[in-house]
Amino acid sequence: MGADDSTGMPDEYPKHTVKVDSFWMDEHEVTNREFAAFVAATGYVTTAEKPITKEELMANMPPGSPEPDSSMLAAGALVFTPPDHAVPFNDVSQWWSFVPGASWKHPEGPGSDLTNRDDQPVTQVSWLDAVAF
């Protein structure tokens, strides 16, 4: 794990061997239909559907990180936005964008929905959402 060339981030050095313990996977992915039934039964609100405070965000950022623009505190999620040209692999912002309003019900953001996606795997859920499910 880690990097052995100049493309790595500072916390990826030195390259080293790791062992991943076994872990459990569900027998199938959770579909949008199943997740919708869970939300309807419990009233659960996902991480992506909740705005975040500046204090919450900064508590999860590396020390010295700049304060975010207030638009980054809106409810939303990261959406894969494939570039139309070659980009460096050490900057995820080249292919992931924060989209206000993106959530499991609106996977690509406002204007997208789950039409014809009932049996597809749910997306835009966090670890906390998966545990709640």
Short mmCIF file of C-alpha atoms in Angstrom, two decimals:
data_model
loop_
_atom_site.label_atom_id
_atom_site.label_comp_id
_atom_site.label_asym_id
_atom_site.label_seq_id
_atom_site.Cartn_x
_atom_site.Cartn_y
_atom_site.Cartn_z
CA MET A 1 0.00 0.00 0.00
CA GLY A 2 1.23 3.49 -0.68
CA ALA A 3 3.26 5.17 -3.34
CA ASP A 4 6.78 4.70 -4.59
CA ASP A 5 6.89 7.57 -7.07
CA SER A 6 6.07 11.28 -7.17
CA THR A 7 2.34 10.78 -7.86
CA GLY A 8 1.47 9.88 -4.26
CA MET A 9 -0.03 12.09 -1.61
CA PRO A 10 2.14 12.90 1.45
CA ASP A 11 0.33 10.35 3.62
CA GLU A 12 0.98 7.51 1.11
CA TYR A 13 4.69 7.12 1.90
CA PRO A 14 6.50 4.90 2.40
CA LYS A 15 5.07 2.10 0.27
CA HIS A 16 4.50 -0.90 2.54
CA THR A 17 2.83 -4.30 2.73
CA VAL A 18 -0.48 -4.56 4.57
CA LYS A 19 -2.80 -7.44 5.40
CA VAL A 20 -6.55 -6.97 5.11
CA ASP A 21 -8.52 -9.16 7.47
CA SER A 22 -11.54 -10.98 6.17
CA PHE A 23 -14.79 -9.06 6.06
CA TRP A 24 -18.44 -9.84 5.46
CA MET A 25 -20.36 -8.80 2.37
CA ASP A 26 -24.07 -9.02 1.96
CA GLU A 27 -25.33 -11.70 -0.39
CA HIS A 28 -26.57 -9.04 -2.84
CA GLU A 29 -26.49 -5.31 -3.33
CA VAL A 30 -29.27 -3.20 -1.82
CA THR A 31 -31.56 -1.94 -4.56
CA ASN A 32 -33.22 1.46 -4.77
CA ARG A 33 -36.54 -0.34 -4.18
CA GLU A 34 -35.27 -1.94 -0.95
CA PHE A 35 -33.72 1.30 0.29
CA ALA A 36 -36.90 3.25 -0.51
CA ALA A 37 -38.93 0.75 1.53
CA PHE A 38 -36.49 1.18 4.44
CA VAL A 39 -36.78 4.99 4.26
CA ALA A 40 -40.59 4.81 4.03
CA ALA A 41 -40.78 2.51 7.05
CA THR A 42 -38.34 4.42 9.25
CA GLY A 43 -38.28 8.03 8.04
CA TYR A 44 -34.50 7.76 7.80
CA VAL A 45 -32.66 10.75 6.28
CA THR A 46 -29.33 9.97 4.64
CA THR A 47 -26.05 11.78 5.17
CA ALA A 48 -26.26 13.34 1.69
CA GLU A 49 -29.69 14.78 2.49
CA LYS A 50 -28.44 16.73 5.51
CA PRO A 51 -26.55 20.01 5.34
CA ILE A 52 -23.27 20.08 7.25
CA THR A 53 -21.87 22.81 9.48
CA LYS A 54 -18.49 24.39 8.86
CA GLU A 55 -17.34 23.02 12.24
CA GLU A 56 -18.33 19.44 11.30
CA LEU A 57 -16.52 19.68 7.98
CA MET A 58 -13.35 21.23 9.41
CA ALA A 59 -13.21 18.57 12.15
CA ASN A 60 -12.78 15.97 9.39
CA MET A 61 -10.21 17.87 7.32
CA PRO A 62 -6.42 17.79 7.70
CA PRO A 63 -5.02 20.50 9.97
CA GLY A 64 -4.43 23.75 8.09
CA SER A 65 -7.10 23.07 5.47
CA PRO A 66 -8.75 26.23 4.14
CA GLU A 67 -12.29 26.94 5.26
CA PRO A 68 -14.87 25.85 2.70
CA ASP A 69 -17.07 28.10 0.64
CA SER A 70 -20.57 28.14 2.15
CA SER A 71 -21.89 26.34 -0.97
CA MET A 72 -19.97 23.26 0.15
CA LEU A 73 -22.07 23.06 3.33
CA ALA A 74 -25.31 22.32 1.47
CA ALA A 75 -26.84 18.88 1.47
CA GLY A 76 -25.41 16.91 -1.43
CA ALA A 77 -22.87 14.33 -2.51
CA LEU A 78 -19.94 13.66 -4.81
CA VAL A 79 -20.92 12.73 -8.35
CA PHE A 80 -18.62 11.05 -10.86
CA THR A 81 -18.01 13.47 -13.71
CA PRO A 82 -15.75 11.82 -16.28
CA PRO A 83 -13.38 14.28 -17.91
CA ASP A 84 -13.17 14.51 -21.68
CA HIS A 85 -9.37 14.58 -21.61
CA ALA A 86 -6.49 12.89 -19.79
CA VAL A 87 -6.08 14.06 -16.19
CA PRO A 88 -3.57 13.30 -13.43
CA PHE A 89 -4.59 10.54 -11.04
CA ASN A 90 -3.47 12.41 -7.90
CA ASP A 91 -6.35 14.92 -7.94
CA VAL A 92 -9.77 13.34 -7.47
CA SER A 93 -11.46 16.67 -8.16
CA GLN A 94 -10.64 16.01 -11.82
CA TRP A 95 -13.40 13.36 -11.96
CA TRP A 96 -15.52 13.81 -8.82
CA SER A 97 -17.59 16.94 -8.17
CA PHE A 98 -19.66 17.95 -5.16
CA VAL A 99 -23.23 18.41 -6.39
CA PRO A 100 -25.70 20.11 -4.03
CA GLY A 101 -28.92 18.13 -3.98
CA ALA A 102 -27.35 14.82 -5.03
CA SER A 103 -28.66 11.96 -2.87
CA TRP A 104 -29.91 8.41 -3.21
CA LYS A 105 -33.16 9.79 -4.69
CA HIS A 106 -31.28 12.11 -7.07
CA PRO A 107 -28.04 10.24 -7.85
CA GLU A 108 -26.64 12.77 -10.33
CA GLY A 109 -28.14 15.77 -8.52
CA PRO A 110 -31.32 17.79 -9.03
CA GLY A 111 -33.06 16.80 -12.22
CA SER A 112 -32.08 13.14 -11.89
CA ASP A 113 -34.32 10.54 -10.28
CA LEU A 114 -34.85 6.81 -9.87
CA THR A 115 -37.14 6.31 -12.87
CA ASN A 116 -36.44 2.82 -14.27
CA ARG A 117 -33.81 2.26 -11.55
CA ASP A 118 -35.84 0.40 -8.89
CA ASP A 119 -33.78 -2.76 -9.25
CA GLN A 120 -30.38 -1.05 -9.56
CA PRO A 121 -28.07 -0.77 -6.55
CA VAL A 122 -28.69 2.24 -4.35
CA THR A 123 -25.97 4.89 -4.61
CA GLN A 124 -25.01 8.03 -2.70
CA VAL A 125 -25.26 6.29 0.67
CA SER A 126 -22.60 6.66 3.35
CA TRP A 127 -21.25 4.07 5.73
CA LEU A 128 -23.61 5.49 8.37
CA ASP A 129 -26.54 5.03 6.00
CA ALA A 130 -25.53 1.44 5.27
CA VAL A 131 -25.27 0.66 8.98
CA ALA A 132 -28.71 2.20 9.59
CA PHE A 133 -30.16 0.06 6.81
#
